[in-house]
Amino acid sequence: MAQQRPKKIRVPVDGVLLLDKSAGMSSNDALMKAKWLLSAKKAGHTGTLDPFATGLLPLCFGEATKFSQDLLEADKTYETLVHLGITTDTGDTEGVVLATGEVSVTLPQIETVLARFRGSIEQVPPMHSALKRDGKPLYEYARAGITLERAARSVTIHRLELLGYEAPFLRLRVTCSKGTYIRVLGEDIGKALGCGAHLRELRRTGVGALSLDDAATLQHLEAAAESERPGMLAPVDALLSTFPEVRLAPALALRFMHGQRLPLGKEDQEQVRLPDAEGRVRVYQKDNGRLLGTALLMPYGVLAPERLIASQPQA
């Protein structure tokens, strides 16, 4: 009788792995592999990348999972290779070819068309997507040969840059709002050019303030010694770098961690420096630099706790 492998002991791991996902792997498979390599108890990703896509997939572990929603809302940056003249049923290389067309477009024509897709645009979500209808992802309907009506949604293309054109390939860089489908953008550009298109390549290079420049692959993580792997994670507050910071003395930090609202603008005996604008802030304990969580800075300098780190500050 074969011996069973000993069960892997899960340990608390807090931080963010900036993963450079390879093609052919789902986001969830990448998460499960990284979680196993880190022996982490708790993990989550911050929005999926299609299996054929590569690039930045921030993975959150432990306390960082409390702040993953912020990256779901963040703008994303991609580089993509659009193959003009061929359309597929998925809008990418994984689909069945539906039609082919002649490609005879010029750079001025391309620039004119791209200008139409900058700013606020309407997109119809693709059938091959994880959006749900009656509890079932759209891609399941698509695989069964069923096409459903989908309402157009408003998204914003902050930046659409032509990096190069060698017919029939169009290379673009896109910075866009959440909910934007680059596959649909590529298809719509091909349609506007009169030749159709699908995505040949898709690589995500940025999520909010996070960059692919600082990312590691699963191969890098696997090659590292087990004791060194947690050191490859960015700290939890890497997810919060765009928020202003507030630093509290230990007594105020303790009250904050107990969920109390702090009227910091009323009597500032602790000399807390507050940001100029109201809104979300990240909160630290002043003497040791420990992240306490996030809060809402409200009128009259009231600091309202929002999401808190589990570890308690030292008074």
PDB file of C-alpha atoms in Angstrom, residues 92-314:
ATOM      1  CA  ASP A  92      -8.778  35.709 -29.058  1.00  0.00           C
ATOM      2  CA  THR A  93      -6.570  32.851 -30.232  1.00  0.00           C
ATOM      3  CA  GLU A  94      -8.493  30.219 -28.263  1.00  0.00           C
ATOM      4  CA  GLY A  95     -11.618  30.520 -30.385  1.00  0.00           C
ATOM      5  CA  VAL A  96     -12.870  29.124 -33.673  1.00  0.00           C
ATOM      6  CA  VAL A  97     -12.301  31.294 -36.741  1.00  0.00           C
ATOM      7  CA  LEU A  98     -15.585  32.830 -37.873  1.00  0.00           C
ATOM      8  CA  ALA A  99     -14.487  35.001 -40.786  1.00  0.00           C
ATOM      9  CA  THR A 100     -11.458  36.344 -42.601  1.00  0.00           C
ATOM     10  CA  GLY A 101     -11.135  39.617 -44.452  1.00  0.00           C
ATOM     11  CA  GLU A 102      -8.674  41.586 -46.511  1.00  0.00           C
ATOM     12  CA  VAL A 103      -6.443  43.990 -44.589  1.00  0.00           C
ATOM     13  CA  SER A 104      -5.703  47.169 -46.502  1.00  0.00           C
ATOM     14  CA  VAL A 105      -5.637  49.925 -43.914  1.00  0.00           C
ATOM     15  CA  THR A 106      -3.205  52.810 -43.529  1.00  0.00           C
ATOM     16  CA  LEU A 107      -1.660  54.395 -40.459  1.00  0.00           C
ATOM     17  CA  PRO A 108      -3.809  57.547 -40.810  1.00  0.00           C
ATOM     18  CA  GLN A 109      -6.923  55.345 -40.942  1.00  0.00           C
ATOM     19  CA  ILE A 110      -5.797  53.493 -37.832  1.00  0.00           C
ATOM     20  CA  GLU A 111      -5.130  56.718 -35.918  1.00  0.00           C
ATOM     21  CA  THR A 112      -8.543  58.081 -36.916  1.00  0.00           C
ATOM     22  CA  VAL A 113     -10.284  54.927 -35.682  1.00  0.00           C
ATOM     23  CA  LEU A 114      -8.302  54.769 -32.431  1.00  0.00           C
ATOM     24  CA  ALA A 115      -9.362  58.328 -31.593  1.00  0.00           C
ATOM     25  CA  ARG A 116     -12.990  57.132 -31.552  1.00  0.00           C
ATOM     26  CA  PHE A 117     -12.207  54.670 -28.752  1.00  0.00           C
ATOM     27  CA  ARG A 118     -10.557  57.093 -26.343  1.00  0.00           C
ATOM     28  CA  GLY A 119     -12.578  58.386 -23.403  1.00  0.00           C
ATOM     29  CA  SER A 120     -15.975  57.021 -22.360  1.00  0.00           C
ATOM     30  CA  ILE A 121     -17.241  54.273 -24.679  1.00  0.00           C
ATOM     31  CA  GLU A 122     -19.943  51.604 -24.690  1.00  0.00           C
ATOM     32  CA  GLN A 123     -18.998  47.912 -24.704  1.00  0.00           C
ATOM     33  CA  VAL A 124     -21.159  44.811 -24.990  1.00  0.00           C
ATOM     34  CA  PRO A 125     -19.641  42.126 -22.707  1.00  0.00           C
ATOM     35  CA  PRO A 126     -18.563  38.995 -24.636  1.00  0.00           C
ATOM     36  CA  MET A 127     -20.374  35.696 -24.322  1.00  0.00           C
ATOM     37  CA  HIS A 128     -17.041  34.083 -23.447  1.00  0.00           C
ATOM     38  CA  SER A 129     -16.764  35.835 -20.084  1.00  0.00           C
ATOM     39  CA  ALA A 130     -17.285  35.072 -16.404  1.00  0.00           C
ATOM     40  CA  LEU A 131     -20.255  37.446 -16.086  1.00  0.00           C
ATOM     41  CA  LYS A 132     -23.197  35.529 -14.677  1.00  0.00           C
ATOM     42  CA  ARG A 133     -26.779  35.184 -15.863  1.00  0.00           C
ATOM     43  CA  ASP A 134     -29.164  33.297 -13.556  1.00  0.00           C
ATOM     44  CA  GLY A 135     -26.182  32.109 -11.524  1.00  0.00           C
ATOM     45  CA  LYS A 136     -24.329  30.639 -14.498  1.00  0.00           C
ATOM     46  CA  PRO A 137     -21.263  32.219 -16.221  1.00  0.00           C
ATOM     47  CA  LEU A 138     -21.887  33.413 -19.764  1.00  0.00           C
ATOM     48  CA  TYR A 139     -19.102  31.184 -21.078  1.00  0.00           C
ATOM     49  CA  GLU A 140     -21.122  28.106 -20.080  1.00  0.00           C
ATOM     50  CA  TYR A 141     -24.004  29.278 -22.275  1.00  0.00           C
ATOM     51  CA  ALA A 142     -21.523  30.018 -25.075  1.00  0.00           C
ATOM     52  CA  ARG A 143     -20.032  26.525 -24.869  1.00  0.00           C
ATOM     53  CA  ALA A 144     -23.548  25.120 -25.189  1.00  0.00           C
ATOM     54  CA  GLY A 145     -24.068  27.167 -28.358  1.00  0.00           C
ATOM     55  CA  ILE A 146     -26.449  29.640 -26.690  1.00  0.00           C
ATOM     56  CA  THR A 147     -26.120  33.365 -27.264  1.00  0.00           C
ATOM     57  CA  LEU A 148     -27.895  35.713 -24.828  1.00  0.00           C
ATOM     58  CA  GLU A 149     -28.712  39.390 -25.165  1.00  0.00           C
ATOM     59  CA  ARG A 150     -26.266  41.537 -23.196  1.00  0.00           C
ATOM     60  CA  ALA A 151     -26.716  45.193 -22.350  1.00  0.00           C
ATOM     61  CA  ALA A 152     -23.914  47.570 -23.322  1.00  0.00           C
ATOM     62  CA  ARG A 153     -21.892  48.968 -20.426  1.00  0.00           C
ATOM     63  CA  SER A 154     -20.030  52.253 -20.154  1.00  0.00           C
ATOM     64  CA  VAL A 155     -16.265  51.987 -19.636  1.00  0.00           C
ATOM     65  CA  THR A 156     -13.445  54.503 -19.927  1.00  0.00           C
ATOM     66  CA  ILE A 157     -10.338  54.204 -22.100  1.00  0.00           C
ATOM     67  CA  HIS A 158      -7.948  56.617 -20.398  1.00  0.00           C
ATOM     68  CA  ARG A 159      -5.136  55.970 -22.848  1.00  0.00           C
ATOM     69  CA  LEU A 160      -4.969  54.170 -26.192  1.00  0.00           C
ATOM     70  CA  GLU A 161      -1.543  54.287 -27.789  1.00  0.00           C
ATOM     71  CA  LEU A 162      -0.367  52.813 -31.084  1.00  0.00           C
ATOM     72  CA  LEU A 163       2.962  51.080 -30.456  1.00  0.00           C
ATOM     73  CA  GLY A 164       3.418  49.697 -33.949  1.00  0.00           C
ATOM     74  CA  TYR A 165       1.750  48.418 -37.106  1.00  0.00           C
ATOM     75  CA  GLU A 166       3.049  45.719 -39.420  1.00  0.00           C
ATOM     76  CA  ALA A 167       0.089  44.377 -41.371  1.00  0.00           C
ATOM     77  CA  PRO A 168      -1.857  42.482 -40.268  1.00  0.00           C
ATOM     78  CA  PHE A 169      -0.643  43.077 -36.696  1.00  0.00           C
ATOM     79  CA  LEU A 170      -1.495  46.130 -34.640  1.00  0.00           C
ATOM     80  CA  ARG A 171       0.290  46.609 -31.307  1.00  0.00           C
ATOM     81  CA  LEU A 172      -1.457  48.792 -28.735  1.00  0.00           C
ATOM     82  CA  ARG A 173      -1.047  49.977 -25.142  1.00  0.00           C
ATOM     83  CA  VAL A 174      -4.311  50.536 -23.257  1.00  0.00           C
ATOM     84  CA  THR A 175      -5.044  52.045 -19.844  1.00  0.00           C
ATOM     85  CA  CYS A 176      -8.685  51.559 -18.946  1.00  0.00           C
ATOM     86  CA  SER A 177     -11.270  51.507 -16.181  1.00  0.00           C
ATOM     87  CA  LYS A 178     -12.484  48.375 -14.424  1.00  0.00           C
ATOM     88  CA  GLY A 179     -14.841  46.198 -16.449  1.00  0.00           C
ATOM     89  CA  THR A 180     -13.150  46.887 -19.785  1.00  0.00           C
ATOM     90  CA  TYR A 181     -12.739  43.896 -22.089  1.00  0.00           C
ATOM     91  CA  ILE A 182      -9.634  44.297 -24.237  1.00  0.00           C
ATOM     92  CA  ARG A 183     -10.868  41.445 -26.442  1.00  0.00           C
ATOM     93  CA  VAL A 184     -13.996  43.445 -27.227  1.00  0.00           C
ATOM     94  CA  LEU A 185     -11.934  46.588 -27.784  1.00  0.00           C
ATOM     95  CA  GLY A 186      -9.773  44.721 -30.321  1.00  0.00           C
ATOM     96  CA  GLU A 187     -12.844  43.312 -32.074  1.00  0.00           C
ATOM     97  CA  ASP A 188     -14.531  46.724 -32.215  1.00  0.00           C
ATOM     98  CA  ILE A 189     -11.400  48.378 -33.618  1.00  0.00           C
ATOM     99  CA  GLY A 190     -11.209  45.666 -36.306  1.00  0.00           C
ATOM    100  CA  LYS A 191     -14.883  46.180 -37.119  1.00  0.00           C
ATOM    101  CA  ALA A 192     -14.391  49.960 -37.381  1.00  0.00           C
ATOM    102  CA  LEU A 193     -11.468  49.368 -39.762  1.00  0.00           C
ATOM    103  CA  GLY A 194     -13.702  47.157 -41.907  1.00  0.00           C
ATOM    104  CA  CYS A 195     -11.608  44.003 -41.686  1.00  0.00           C
ATOM    105  CA  GLY A 196     -12.437  42.372 -38.354  1.00  0.00           C
ATOM    106  CA  ALA A 197      -9.881  41.355 -35.702  1.00  0.00           C
ATOM    107  CA  HIS A 198      -9.045  39.215 -32.709  1.00  0.00           C
ATOM    108  CA  LEU A 199      -6.341  39.379 -30.034  1.00  0.00           C
ATOM    109  CA  ARG A 200      -3.137  37.495 -30.790  1.00  0.00           C
ATOM    110  CA  GLU A 201      -1.483  38.477 -27.491  1.00  0.00           C
ATOM    111  CA  LEU A 202      -2.567  40.198 -24.280  1.00  0.00           C
ATOM    112  CA  ARG A 203      -0.222  41.204 -21.464  1.00  0.00           C
ATOM    113  CA  ARG A 204      -1.237  43.180 -18.366  1.00  0.00           C
ATOM    114  CA  THR A 205       1.522  45.535 -17.249  1.00  0.00           C
ATOM    115  CA  GLY A 206      -0.150  47.539 -14.489  1.00  0.00           C
ATOM    116  CA  VAL A 207      -2.918  47.361 -11.892  1.00  0.00           C
ATOM    117  CA  GLY A 208      -3.494  50.646 -10.111  1.00  0.00           C
ATOM    118  CA  ALA A 209      -0.089  51.740  -8.808  1.00  0.00           C
ATOM    119  CA  LEU A 210       1.351  48.207  -9.085  1.00  0.00           C
ATOM    120  CA  SER A 211       3.714  47.422 -11.970  1.00  0.00           C
ATOM    121  CA  LEU A 212       4.843  44.320 -13.812  1.00  0.00           C
ATOM    122  CA  ASP A 213       8.424  45.586 -13.348  1.00  0.00           C
ATOM    123  CA  ASP A 214       8.340  44.260  -9.765  1.00  0.00           C
ATOM    124  CA  ALA A 215       6.669  40.922 -10.568  1.00  0.00           C
ATOM    125  CA  ALA A 216       7.986  37.363 -10.276  1.00  0.00           C
ATOM    126  CA  THR A 217       6.919  34.174 -12.048  1.00  0.00           C
ATOM    127  CA  LEU A 218       5.750  30.965 -10.399  1.00  0.00           C
ATOM    128  CA  GLN A 219       9.027  29.444 -11.584  1.00  0.00           C
ATOM    129  CA  HIS A 220      10.956  32.072  -9.579  1.00  0.00           C
ATOM    130  CA  LEU A 221       8.827  31.342  -6.515  1.00  0.00           C
ATOM    131  CA  GLU A 222       9.280  27.579  -6.878  1.00  0.00           C
ATOM    132  CA  ALA A 223      13.044  27.880  -7.366  1.00  0.00           C
ATOM    133  CA  ALA A 224      13.465  29.891  -4.152  1.00  0.00           C
ATOM    134  CA  ALA A 225      14.103  28.137  -0.849  1.00  0.00           C
ATOM    135  CA  GLU A 226      10.897  27.645   1.139  1.00  0.00           C
ATOM    136  CA  SER A 227      12.188  29.933   3.893  1.00  0.00           C
ATOM    137  CA  GLU A 228      12.875  32.700   1.347  1.00  0.00           C
ATOM    138  CA  ARG A 229       9.475  32.670  -0.399  1.00  0.00           C
ATOM    139  CA  PRO A 230       7.577  34.910   2.065  1.00  0.00           C
ATOM    140  CA  GLY A 231      10.273  37.537   1.494  1.00  0.00           C
ATOM    141  CA  MET A 232       9.210  37.719  -2.167  1.00  0.00           C
ATOM    142  CA  LEU A 233       5.884  39.240  -1.136  1.00  0.00           C
ATOM    143  CA  ALA A 234       5.274  42.976  -1.079  1.00  0.00           C
ATOM    144  CA  PRO A 235       3.838  44.287   2.225  1.00  0.00           C
ATOM    145  CA  VAL A 236       0.086  44.556   2.711  1.00  0.00           C
ATOM    146  CA  ASP A 237       0.132  48.333   2.269  1.00  0.00           C
ATOM    147  CA  ALA A 238       1.441  47.945  -1.294  1.00  0.00           C
ATOM    148  CA  LEU A 239      -2.272  47.741  -2.144  1.00  0.00           C
ATOM    149  CA  LEU A 240      -2.936  51.085  -0.458  1.00  0.00           C
ATOM    150  CA  SER A 241      -0.108  53.268  -1.757  1.00  0.00           C
ATOM    151  CA  THR A 242      -2.466  55.690  -3.516  1.00  0.00           C
ATOM    152  CA  PHE A 243      -4.274  56.595  -0.274  1.00  0.00           C
ATOM    153  CA  PRO A 244      -2.998  59.414   1.970  1.00  0.00           C
ATOM    154  CA  GLU A 245      -1.634  58.255   5.327  1.00  0.00           C
ATOM    155  CA  VAL A 246      -2.496  59.099   8.923  1.00  0.00           C
ATOM    156  CA  ARG A 247      -0.164  58.184  11.798  1.00  0.00           C
ATOM    157  CA  LEU A 248      -1.516  57.730  15.309  1.00  0.00           C
ATOM    158  CA  ALA A 249       0.244  57.670  18.679  1.00  0.00           C
ATOM    159  CA  PRO A 250      -0.189  54.368  20.573  1.00  0.00           C
ATOM    160  CA  ALA A 251      -3.124  55.491  22.746  1.00  0.00           C
ATOM    161  CA  LEU A 252      -5.112  56.676  19.729  1.00  0.00           C
ATOM    162  CA  ALA A 253      -4.049  53.589  17.762  1.00  0.00           C
ATOM    163  CA  LEU A 254      -5.534  51.358  20.443  1.00  0.00           C
ATOM    164  CA  ARG A 255      -8.846  53.244  20.343  1.00  0.00           C
ATOM    165  CA  PHE A 256      -8.821  53.050  16.537  1.00  0.00           C
ATOM    166  CA  MET A 257      -8.284  49.271  16.622  1.00  0.00           C
ATOM    167  CA  HIS A 258     -11.257  48.979  18.972  1.00  0.00           C
ATOM    168  CA  GLY A 259     -13.388  50.498  16.208  1.00  0.00           C
ATOM    169  CA  GLN A 260     -13.798  53.924  17.798  1.00  0.00           C
ATOM    170  CA  ARG A 261     -14.272  57.021  15.687  1.00  0.00           C
ATOM    171  CA  LEU A 262     -11.601  59.574  16.535  1.00  0.00           C
ATOM    172  CA  PRO A 263     -12.490  63.299  16.444  1.00  0.00           C
ATOM    173  CA  LEU A 264      -8.980  64.328  15.444  1.00  0.00           C
ATOM    174  CA  GLY A 265     -10.005  67.745  14.153  1.00  0.00           C
ATOM    175  CA  LYS A 266     -11.672  68.737  17.417  1.00  0.00           C
ATOM    176  CA  GLU A 267      -8.798  68.502  19.873  1.00  0.00           C
ATOM    177  CA  ASP A 268      -5.515  67.576  18.312  1.00  0.00           C
ATOM    178  CA  GLN A 269      -3.498  67.028  21.479  1.00  0.00           C
ATOM    179  CA  GLU A 270      -1.647  64.179  19.777  1.00  0.00           C
ATOM    180  CA  GLN A 271      -0.649  66.483  16.900  1.00  0.00           C
ATOM    181  CA  VAL A 272      -1.920  64.126  14.226  1.00  0.00           C
ATOM    182  CA  ARG A 273      -1.181  65.392  10.739  1.00  0.00           C
ATOM    183  CA  LEU A 274      -4.288  65.008   8.592  1.00  0.00           C
ATOM    184  CA  PRO A 275      -4.501  65.025   4.774  1.00  0.00           C
ATOM    185  CA  ASP A 276      -6.068  68.083   3.195  1.00  0.00           C
ATOM    186  CA  ALA A 277      -8.918  66.172   1.548  1.00  0.00           C
ATOM    187  CA  GLU A 278     -11.577  63.917   3.023  1.00  0.00           C
ATOM    188  CA  GLY A 279     -11.883  60.297   1.863  1.00  0.00           C
ATOM    189  CA  ARG A 280     -10.121  56.965   2.339  1.00  0.00           C
ATOM    190  CA  VAL A 281      -6.789  56.916   4.157  1.00  0.00           C
ATOM    191  CA  ARG A 282      -4.331  54.274   5.363  1.00  0.00           C
ATOM    192  CA  VAL A 283      -3.613  54.376   9.071  1.00  0.00           C
ATOM    193  CA  TYR A 284      -0.356  53.510  10.865  1.00  0.00           C
ATOM    194  CA  GLN A 285       0.859  53.448  14.451  1.00  0.00           C
ATOM    195  CA  LYS A 286       3.327  56.304  14.687  1.00  0.00           C
ATOM    196  CA  ASP A 287       6.035  54.828  16.920  1.00  0.00           C
ATOM    197  CA  ASN A 288       6.559  51.520  15.094  1.00  0.00           C
ATOM    198  CA  GLY A 289       5.162  52.158  11.602  1.00  0.00           C
ATOM    199  CA  ARG A 290       2.719  49.249  11.845  1.00  0.00           C
ATOM    200  CA  LEU A 291      -0.196  49.315   9.406  1.00  0.00           C
ATOM    201  CA  LEU A 292      -3.487  49.371  11.329  1.00  0.00           C
ATOM    202  CA  GLY A 293      -5.896  49.403   8.402  1.00  0.00           C
ATOM    203  CA  THR A 294      -7.943  51.834   6.368  1.00  0.00           C
ATOM    204  CA  ALA A 295     -10.378  54.512   7.467  1.00  0.00           C
ATOM    205  CA  LEU A 296     -12.617  57.258   6.162  1.00  0.00           C
ATOM    206  CA  LEU A 297     -11.546  60.801   6.965  1.00  0.00           C
ATOM    207  CA  MET A 298     -14.845  62.608   7.466  1.00  0.00           C
ATOM    208  CA  PRO A 299     -15.876  66.244   7.966  1.00  0.00           C
ATOM    209  CA  TYR A 300     -14.379  68.057  10.981  1.00  0.00           C
ATOM    210  CA  GLY A 301     -11.435  65.661  11.052  1.00  0.00           C
ATOM    211  CA  VAL A 302     -13.351  62.588  12.262  1.00  0.00           C
ATOM    212  CA  LEU A 303     -11.465  59.365  11.503  1.00  0.00           C
ATOM    213  CA  ALA A 304     -13.841  56.395  11.070  1.00  0.00           C
ATOM    214  CA  PRO A 305     -12.240  52.900  11.041  1.00  0.00           C
ATOM    215  CA  GLU A 306     -13.040  50.834   7.943  1.00  0.00           C
ATOM    216  CA  ARG A 307     -10.961  47.655   7.439  1.00  0.00           C
ATOM    217  CA  LEU A 308      -8.600  46.736  10.269  1.00  0.00           C
ATOM    218  CA  ILE A 309      -5.498  44.548  10.442  1.00  0.00           C
ATOM    219  CA  ALA A 310      -6.016  41.669  12.878  1.00  0.00           C
ATOM    220  CA  SER A 311      -2.859  42.220  14.961  1.00  0.00           C
ATOM    221  CA  GLN A 312      -3.317  44.639  17.838  1.00  0.00           C
ATOM    222  CA  PRO A 313      -1.071  47.684  18.315  1.00  0.00           C
ATOM    223  CA  GLN A 314       1.090  48.027  21.386  1.00  0.00           C
TER     224      GLN A 314
END
